[in-house]
Short mmCIF file of C-alpha atoms in Angstrom, two decimals:
data_model
loop_
_atom_site.label_atom_id
_atom_site.label_comp_id
_atom_site.label_asym_id
_atom_site.label_seq_id
_atom_site.Cartn_x
_atom_site.Cartn_y
_atom_site.Cartn_z
CA SER U 335 1.93 -39.46 -24.60
CA VAL U 336 3.88 -40.47 -27.65
CA LYS U 337 5.84 -43.80 -27.36
CA CYS U 338 8.94 -43.79 -29.47
CA THR U 339 9.43 -46.79 -31.75
CA SER U 340 12.17 -45.26 -33.80
CA ASN U 341 14.77 -42.54 -33.64
CA THR U 342 12.74 -40.42 -36.09
CA CYS U 343 9.57 -40.66 -33.98
CA CYS U 344 11.44 -39.75 -30.84
CA THR U 345 12.89 -36.73 -32.61
CA LEU U 346 9.48 -35.50 -33.89
CA ALA U 347 7.46 -36.14 -30.71
CA PRO U 348 8.30 -32.84 -28.95
CA LEU U 349 7.49 -30.92 -32.15
CA LEU U 350 4.17 -32.72 -32.56
CA ARG U 351 3.25 -32.01 -28.93
CA LYS U 352 4.13 -28.34 -29.42
CA ILE U 353 2.03 -28.14 -32.60
CA ALA U 354 -0.92 -29.79 -30.82
CA ALA U 355 -0.63 -27.32 -27.92
CA GLN U 356 -0.43 -24.36 -30.31
CA LYS U 357 -3.48 -25.64 -32.16
CA GLN U 358 -5.43 -25.80 -28.90
CA GLN U 359 -4.28 -22.29 -28.00
CA ILE U 360 -5.30 -20.97 -31.43
CA GLU U 361 -8.73 -22.60 -31.10
CA LYS U 362 -9.17 -21.01 -27.67
CA SER U 363 -8.14 -17.62 -29.05
CA VAL U 364 -10.55 -17.97 -31.97
CA GLN U 365 -13.38 -18.89 -29.60
CA ALA U 366 -12.54 -15.93 -27.36
CA LEU U 367 -12.52 -13.58 -30.37
CA LYS U 368 -15.86 -14.96 -31.56
CA HIS U 369 -17.29 -14.44 -28.07
CA GLN U 370 -15.98 -10.86 -27.94
CA GLN U 371 -17.34 -10.23 -31.43
CA ALA U 372 -20.77 -11.55 -30.41
CA GLU U 373 -20.73 -9.36 -27.29
CA PHE U 374 -19.71 -6.34 -29.35
CA ALA U 375 -22.47 -7.04 -31.89
CA ALA U 376 -25.06 -7.46 -29.13
CA ILE U 377 -24.04 -4.18 -27.48
CA THR U 378 -23.89 -2.14 -30.70
CA GLN U 379 -27.16 -3.52 -32.06
CA SER U 380 -29.00 -2.54 -28.87
CA MET U 381 -27.68 1.03 -28.99
CA ASN U 382 -30.04 3.90 -29.80
CA GLU U 383 -27.08 5.75 -31.25
CA GLY U 384 -25.84 4.99 -34.72
CA LEU U 385 -22.37 3.42 -34.85
CA LEU U 386 -20.15 3.00 -37.92
CA VAL U 387 -16.57 1.75 -38.17
CA VAL U 388 -14.71 2.35 -41.43
CA ASP U 389 -11.21 1.42 -42.54
CA ALA U 390 -8.53 3.82 -43.76
CA ALA U 391 -10.01 3.67 -47.26
CA GLY U 392 -13.44 4.73 -45.98
CA LYS U 393 -15.01 1.29 -46.41
CA VAL U 394 -17.66 0.29 -43.87
CA LEU U 395 -16.48 -2.53 -41.60
CA THR U 396 -19.28 -2.33 -39.01
CA ILE U 397 -22.65 -0.60 -38.97
CA ASN U 398 -25.36 -1.16 -36.39
CA GLN U 399 -29.12 -1.16 -36.92
CA SER U 400 -29.59 2.36 -35.56
CA ALA U 401 -27.09 3.73 -38.07
CA GLN U 402 -28.84 1.83 -40.88
CA ARG U 403 -32.18 3.34 -39.82
CA ILE U 404 -30.82 6.87 -39.47
CA LEU U 405 -28.98 6.81 -42.80
CA GLY U 406 -31.70 4.90 -44.66
CA ILE U 407 -29.49 1.90 -45.43
CA ALA U 408 -31.50 -1.25 -46.14
CA ALA U 409 -29.06 -3.78 -44.65
CA SER U 410 -25.51 -4.17 -43.48
CA PRO U 411 -23.25 -4.98 -46.46
CA ASP U 412 -21.79 -8.50 -46.62
CA THR U 413 -18.49 -7.11 -47.87
CA PRO U 414 -16.87 -3.78 -46.98
CA LEU U 415 -18.20 -1.02 -49.25
CA PRO U 416 -17.25 2.66 -49.42
CA LEU U 417 -19.54 4.68 -47.15
CA LEU U 418 -20.34 7.05 -50.02
CA GLU U 419 -21.96 4.14 -51.89
CA LEU U 420 -24.25 3.47 -48.94
CA SER U 421 -25.11 7.06 -48.09
CA ARG U 422 -24.41 10.02 -50.36
CA ASN U 423 -24.25 12.59 -47.59
CA LEU U 424 -21.55 15.24 -47.99
CA VAL U 425 -21.33 16.02 -44.27
CA LEU U 426 -20.80 12.33 -43.53
CA GLU U 427 -18.16 12.13 -46.27
CA GLU U 428 -16.26 15.13 -44.90
CA ALA U 429 -16.35 13.65 -41.39
CA VAL U 430 -14.87 10.37 -42.62
CA LYS U 431 -12.13 12.17 -44.58
CA ALA U 432 -11.16 14.23 -41.54
CA ALA U 433 -11.16 11.21 -39.20
CA THR U 434 -9.11 9.01 -41.50
CA ALA U 435 -6.67 11.90 -41.80
CA GLY U 436 -6.26 11.84 -38.02
CA ARG U 437 -8.59 14.67 -36.98
CA ARG U 438 -11.51 14.38 -34.55
CA THR U 439 -14.52 16.41 -35.72
CA GLU U 440 -18.09 17.14 -34.66
CA HIS U 441 -20.95 17.99 -37.02
CA VAL U 442 -24.72 18.46 -37.08
CA LEU U 443 -26.44 16.17 -39.56
CA ALA U 444 -30.01 16.93 -40.71
CA LEU U 445 -31.88 13.83 -41.89
CA ASN U 446 -35.61 13.20 -42.33
CA GLY U 447 -36.66 16.15 -40.21
CA ARG U 448 -34.37 15.17 -37.32
CA GLN U 449 -31.03 16.62 -36.28
CA TYR U 450 -28.16 14.36 -35.29
CA ARG U 451 -24.87 15.17 -33.61
CA LEU U 452 -22.12 13.36 -35.52
CA LEU U 453 -18.85 12.56 -33.74
CA ALA U 454 -16.05 11.24 -35.95
CA SER U 455 -12.79 10.01 -34.38
CA PRO U 456 -9.66 8.40 -35.82
CA SER U 457 -9.08 4.73 -35.05
CA GLY U 458 -5.56 3.69 -34.12
CA PRO U 459 -2.45 5.70 -33.18
CA ALA U 460 -2.05 9.21 -34.60
CA GLU U 461 1.02 8.22 -36.62
CA SER U 462 -0.79 5.27 -38.21
CA VAL U 463 -4.55 5.79 -38.50
CA GLN U 464 -6.29 2.52 -39.35
CA GLY U 465 -9.78 3.93 -39.90
CA ALA U 466 -12.50 5.90 -38.17
CA VAL U 467 -15.33 5.46 -35.69
CA LEU U 468 -18.51 7.48 -36.27
CA LEU U 469 -21.23 7.99 -33.69
CA LEU U 470 -24.66 9.45 -34.56
CA MET U 471 -26.79 10.78 -31.68
CA ASP U 472 -30.32 12.14 -32.09
CA ASP U 473 -30.01 15.63 -30.64
CA THR U 474 -33.15 17.16 -32.15
CA GLU U 475 -34.76 18.20 -28.86
CA ASN U 476 -31.56 19.69 -27.44
CA LEU U 477 -30.75 21.60 -30.61
CA GLN U 478 -34.32 22.88 -30.88
CA ALA U 479 -34.24 23.94 -27.22
CA GLU U 480 -30.96 25.72 -27.85
CA GLN U 481 -32.48 27.52 -30.83
CA THR U 482 -35.55 28.43 -28.76
CA ARG U 483 -33.32 29.87 -26.03
CA ARG U 484 -31.42 31.98 -28.55
CA GLU U 485 -34.64 33.27 -30.08
CA PHE U 486 -36.11 33.87 -26.63
CA SER U 487 -33.05 35.88 -25.57
CA ALA U 488 -33.23 37.98 -28.73
CA ASN U 489 -36.96 38.58 -28.27
CA VAL U 490 -36.54 39.47 -24.59
CA SER U 491 -33.87 42.02 -25.46
CA HIS U 492 -36.16 43.59 -28.05
CA GLU U 493 -39.24 43.59 -25.83
CA LEU U 494 -37.38 45.09 -22.87
CA LYS U 495 -35.78 47.76 -25.01
CA THR U 496 -39.10 49.24 -26.14
CA PRO U 497 -40.51 50.31 -22.73
CA LEU U 498 -37.04 51.28 -21.47
CA THR U 499 -36.58 53.57 -24.46
CA SER U 500 -39.95 55.20 -23.78
CA ILE U 501 -39.18 55.67 -20.08
CA SER U 502 -35.77 57.11 -20.84
CA GLY U 503 -37.19 59.46 -23.48
CA TYR U 504 -39.98 60.86 -21.32
CA ALA U 505 -37.65 61.27 -18.33
CA GLU U 506 -35.06 63.08 -20.47
CA ILE U 507 -37.65 65.55 -21.78
CA ILE U 508 -38.81 66.33 -18.22
CA ARG U 509 -35.21 66.63 -16.98
CA ASP U 510 -34.31 69.11 -19.72
CA GLY U 511 -37.33 71.30 -18.90
CA LEU U 512 -38.96 70.82 -22.28
CA VAL U 513 -42.36 70.02 -20.79
CA GLN U 514 -44.87 72.61 -19.65
CA PRO U 515 -45.68 72.31 -15.92
CA GLN U 516 -49.30 71.42 -16.67
CA ASP U 517 -48.13 68.56 -18.95
CA ILE U 518 -45.80 66.94 -16.41
CA PRO U 519 -48.54 64.71 -14.85
CA ALA U 520 -49.36 63.34 -18.32
CA PHE U 521 -45.69 62.54 -19.02
CA ALA U 522 -45.29 61.03 -15.54
CA GLY U 523 -48.36 58.89 -16.28
CA LYS U 524 -46.73 57.60 -19.46
CA ILE U 525 -43.57 56.75 -17.53
CA TYR U 526 -45.70 54.92 -14.96
CA ASP U 527 -47.58 52.97 -17.66
CA GLU U 528 -44.35 51.92 -19.41
CA SER U 529 -42.84 50.92 -16.05
CA ALA U 530 -45.89 48.79 -15.26
CA ARG U 531 -45.64 47.18 -18.69
CA LEU U 532 -41.94 46.51 -18.08
CA MET U 533 -42.64 44.92 -14.70
CA ALA U 534 -45.38 42.73 -16.18
CA LEU U 535 -42.99 41.58 -18.90
CA VAL U 536 -40.21 40.79 -16.42
CA ASN U 537 -42.62 38.87 -14.19
CA ASP U 538 -43.89 36.80 -17.14
CA ILE U 539 -40.34 36.06 -18.25
CA ILE U 540 -39.47 34.83 -14.74
CA LYS U 541 -42.60 32.62 -14.59
CA LEU U 542 -41.89 31.10 -17.98
CA SER U 543 -38.21 30.52 -17.19
CA ARG U 544 -39.12 28.72 -13.96
CA LEU U 545 -41.54 26.47 -15.80
CA ASP U 546 -38.91 25.75 -18.48
CA GLU U 547 -36.27 24.87 -15.88
CA ARG U 548 -38.77 22.93 -13.72
CA GLN U 549 -37.99 25.32 -10.87
CA ALA U 550 -41.67 25.87 -10.09
CA PRO U 551 -43.02 24.38 -6.82
CA ALA U 552 -43.34 20.63 -7.30
CA ALA U 553 -45.49 19.88 -4.25
CA ARG U 554 -49.02 19.01 -5.35
CA GLU U 555 -52.23 19.33 -3.42
CA PRO U 556 -55.94 19.01 -4.16
CA VAL U 557 -57.10 22.01 -6.20
CA ASP U 558 -60.75 22.78 -6.96
CA LEU U 559 -60.62 24.24 -10.46
CA PHE U 560 -64.23 25.48 -10.26
CA HIS U 561 -63.52 27.45 -7.09
CA MET U 562 -60.29 28.80 -8.58
CA ALA U 563 -62.12 29.85 -11.76
CA GLY U 564 -64.60 31.80 -9.61
CA GLN U 565 -61.74 33.57 -7.82
CA THR U 566 -60.09 34.43 -11.14
CA ALA U 567 -63.34 35.84 -12.56
CA ALA U 568 -63.83 37.94 -9.44
CA ALA U 569 -60.30 39.35 -9.75
CA LEU U 570 -60.92 40.32 -13.39
CA GLN U 571 -64.51 41.48 -13.01
CA THR U 572 -63.59 45.18 -12.94
CA GLN U 573 -61.61 44.77 -16.17
CA ALA U 574 -64.63 43.09 -17.76
CA ASP U 575 -67.04 45.75 -16.44
CA ASP U 576 -64.91 48.53 -17.93
CA LYS U 577 -65.66 47.02 -21.36
CA SER U 578 -69.26 45.99 -20.54
CA ILE U 579 -68.27 42.35 -21.07
CA ALA U 580 -70.49 39.68 -19.52
CA LEU U 581 -68.16 37.35 -17.59
CA ALA U 582 -69.63 34.09 -16.27
CA VAL U 583 -68.34 30.82 -14.75
CA THR U 584 -70.24 27.54 -15.10
CA GLY U 585 -69.58 23.97 -14.02
CA ALA U 586 -69.21 22.08 -10.78
CA GLU U 587 -66.58 21.23 -8.20
CA THR U 588 -63.66 19.65 -10.04
CA THR U 589 -60.72 18.74 -7.84
CA ILE U 590 -57.37 17.63 -9.25
CA PRO U 591 -53.86 17.18 -7.80
CA GLY U 592 -51.88 20.24 -8.86
CA VAL U 593 -49.74 23.23 -7.98
CA PRO U 594 -52.15 26.07 -7.10
CA ALA U 595 -49.81 28.91 -8.14
CA ILE U 596 -49.30 27.46 -11.63
CA LEU U 597 -52.96 26.57 -12.20
CA SER U 598 -53.95 30.06 -11.06
CA GLU U 599 -51.59 31.55 -13.66
CA VAL U 600 -53.11 29.32 -16.35
CA LEU U 601 -56.63 30.44 -15.50
CA PHE U 602 -55.72 34.11 -15.10
CA ASN U 603 -53.93 34.29 -18.45
CA LEU U 604 -56.76 32.56 -20.31
CA VAL U 605 -59.50 34.79 -18.88
CA ASP U 606 -57.39 37.96 -19.07
CA ASN U 607 -56.57 37.21 -22.71
CA ALA U 608 -60.25 36.61 -23.53
CA ILE U 609 -61.26 39.96 -22.01
CA ARG U 610 -58.46 41.84 -23.76
CA TYR U 611 -59.45 40.55 -27.19
CA THR U 612 -63.22 40.83 -26.84
CA GLN U 613 -64.98 43.97 -28.02
CA PRO U 614 -67.11 46.03 -25.60
CA GLY U 615 -70.50 44.40 -25.04
CA GLY U 616 -69.18 40.89 -25.72
CA GLN U 617 -69.16 37.74 -23.59
CA VAL U 618 -66.54 35.57 -21.91
CA GLN U 619 -67.66 32.17 -20.63
CA VAL U 620 -65.50 30.03 -18.31
CA ALA U 621 -66.53 26.37 -17.98
CA VAL U 622 -64.97 23.80 -15.65
CA GLY U 623 -65.74 20.10 -15.52
CA ARG U 624 -64.58 16.57 -16.08
CA GLU U 625 -64.75 14.10 -18.96
CA GLY U 626 -63.63 10.61 -18.02
CA PRO U 627 -60.16 10.64 -16.46
CA GLN U 628 -59.53 14.26 -17.47
CA ALA U 629 -60.59 17.60 -16.06
CA PHE U 630 -60.99 20.61 -18.32
CA ILE U 631 -60.96 24.39 -18.17
CA ARG U 632 -62.69 25.95 -21.18
CA VAL U 633 -62.63 29.71 -21.83
CA ALA U 634 -64.77 30.91 -24.75
CA ASP U 635 -65.16 34.49 -25.91
CA THR U 636 -67.00 36.42 -28.61
CA GLY U 637 -63.91 38.42 -29.50
CA ILE U 638 -62.04 39.27 -32.67
CA GLY U 639 -60.91 35.68 -33.31
CA ILE U 640 -57.66 34.41 -34.80
CA PRO U 641 -57.03 33.98 -38.55
CA PRO U 642 -56.30 30.34 -39.52
CA GLU U 643 -52.75 31.08 -40.68
CA HIS U 644 -51.85 32.40 -37.23
CA GLN U 645 -53.42 29.65 -35.14
CA PRO U 646 -50.46 27.19 -35.28
CA HIS U 647 -48.19 29.88 -33.77
CA ILE U 648 -50.26 31.42 -30.98
CA PHE U 649 -48.48 29.48 -28.21
CA GLU U 650 -45.05 30.65 -29.35
CA ARG U 651 -43.33 33.16 -27.13
CA PHE U 652 -43.88 36.81 -28.04
CA TYR U 653 -46.00 35.81 -31.02
CA ARG U 654 -48.73 38.36 -31.62
CA VAL U 655 -51.44 38.15 -34.24
CA ASP U 656 -52.00 41.91 -34.17
CA LYS U 657 -48.98 43.72 -32.77
CA SER U 658 -50.68 47.12 -32.65
CA HIS U 659 -53.71 45.75 -30.76
CA ALA U 660 -51.47 43.80 -28.40
CA ARG U 661 -49.50 46.92 -27.55
CA GLU U 662 -52.70 48.90 -26.91
CA SER U 663 -54.13 46.17 -24.69
CA GLY U 664 -50.92 45.90 -22.67
CA GLY U 665 -50.22 42.23 -23.33
CA THR U 666 -46.68 40.88 -22.95
CA GLY U 667 -46.97 38.22 -25.66
CA LEU U 668 -46.16 35.46 -23.13
CA GLY U 669 -49.59 34.68 -21.67
CA LEU U 670 -50.46 31.73 -23.91
CA SER U 671 -46.91 30.37 -23.62
CA ILE U 672 -47.36 30.32 -19.84
CA VAL U 673 -50.71 28.54 -20.31
CA LYS U 674 -49.11 25.86 -22.47
CA ARG U 675 -46.13 25.33 -20.16
CA GLY U 676 -48.42 25.24 -17.12
CA ALA U 677 -50.56 22.55 -18.74
CA LEU U 678 -47.48 20.51 -19.72
CA PHE U 679 -46.11 20.86 -16.18
CA HIS U 680 -49.21 19.00 -14.97
CA GLY U 681 -49.05 16.39 -17.72
CA GLY U 682 -51.87 18.05 -19.66
CA ARG U 683 -52.34 19.89 -22.93
CA VAL U 684 -54.09 22.94 -24.34
CA GLU U 685 -56.25 23.18 -27.46
CA ALA U 686 -57.51 26.23 -29.34
CA SER U 687 -60.23 26.81 -31.91
CA SER U 688 -61.12 30.16 -33.40
CA GLN U 689 -63.05 31.86 -36.16
CA PRO U 690 -62.19 35.43 -37.15
CA GLY U 691 -64.93 37.81 -36.08
CA HIS U 692 -66.72 35.16 -33.99
CA GLY U 693 -64.37 34.57 -31.08
CA SER U 694 -62.03 31.91 -29.73
CA THR U 695 -62.21 28.92 -27.40
CA PHE U 696 -59.26 27.62 -25.39
CA THR U 697 -59.49 24.29 -23.57
CA VAL U 698 -56.93 23.03 -21.07
CA TRP U 699 -57.07 19.28 -20.36
CA LEU U 700 -55.53 18.06 -17.11
CA PRO U 701 -55.22 14.60 -15.55
CA ALA U 702 -57.90 14.36 -12.88
CA GLY U 703 -55.92 11.87 -10.79
CA THR U 704 -57.37 10.13 -7.78
CA ASP U 705 -58.56 13.34 -6.16
CA ALA U 706 -61.16 14.11 -8.85
#
């Protein structure tokens, strides 16, 4: 307390106490702001998303480490600098201009082989924009998946149209009486073949879609890959005999935790593919075993092989090295895609090696688990 010794002191005492109280309040407010600023910095620096805050003039007020990494900025500027000086990206510049003008925009930003979704929003009330907040989110996988879905839909439409056109054409000719009676069985056979091809394609599309959407059965049980390989070979033996192809299975009991239906599809597609692309009199060898913590299924053939320029694409959907041969053999173009997705479903992978004119080898590696 202040003890008055004069009239002047007594007059100033309340003012001095008020100033002291205001000083304490200001110090508390400053400390609270510093604490909030530290919390904000800690949160933004730990974000995977890139965050930038710019003022109305487009100068960077805040930029976190993720944004620096994404945009290739060495360090956060000590003083506010125009964003264009830090990153000369036209999409980024347009987003800032729109946001500081009061418009919220969304863009796709391509940087260093990755694709980012850029959200730019005005900061402050609409009538008095004080700056902009920009958020950069790595959306590469989602955008690629979206592109794959679009391409898949376009390919499916094309692939379905071909057999349907054939079926419709043959049926129309028969309906209009343009076929001699003795030729009707041949035309009906073509309709049947195209219908079978259409059904095979639809079934493969359904299988692949279920694997993509993780709708396949998730319950796992012990599966003996060697026994399953023997069953697959037996099911395809007639197809191999028709081409005088020697089909053999080697290995030993190899049990892994898996989904039998999916693993059966993997094996069937690999062996079926090998037989389709092996010339009469050739060989298809199926080997099953284990190397360390992994089990393997290896299918080797003496077929036509795959040119090196095509090998990176063989697991893409509907990709065919030789379209004319694929059509003659009745393949849907989805077999190897199903193999890859089936392996990934089990946490495994598939490898391929091939030499034109000398055959191909496909190896599926699968975690052996505790049941091996």
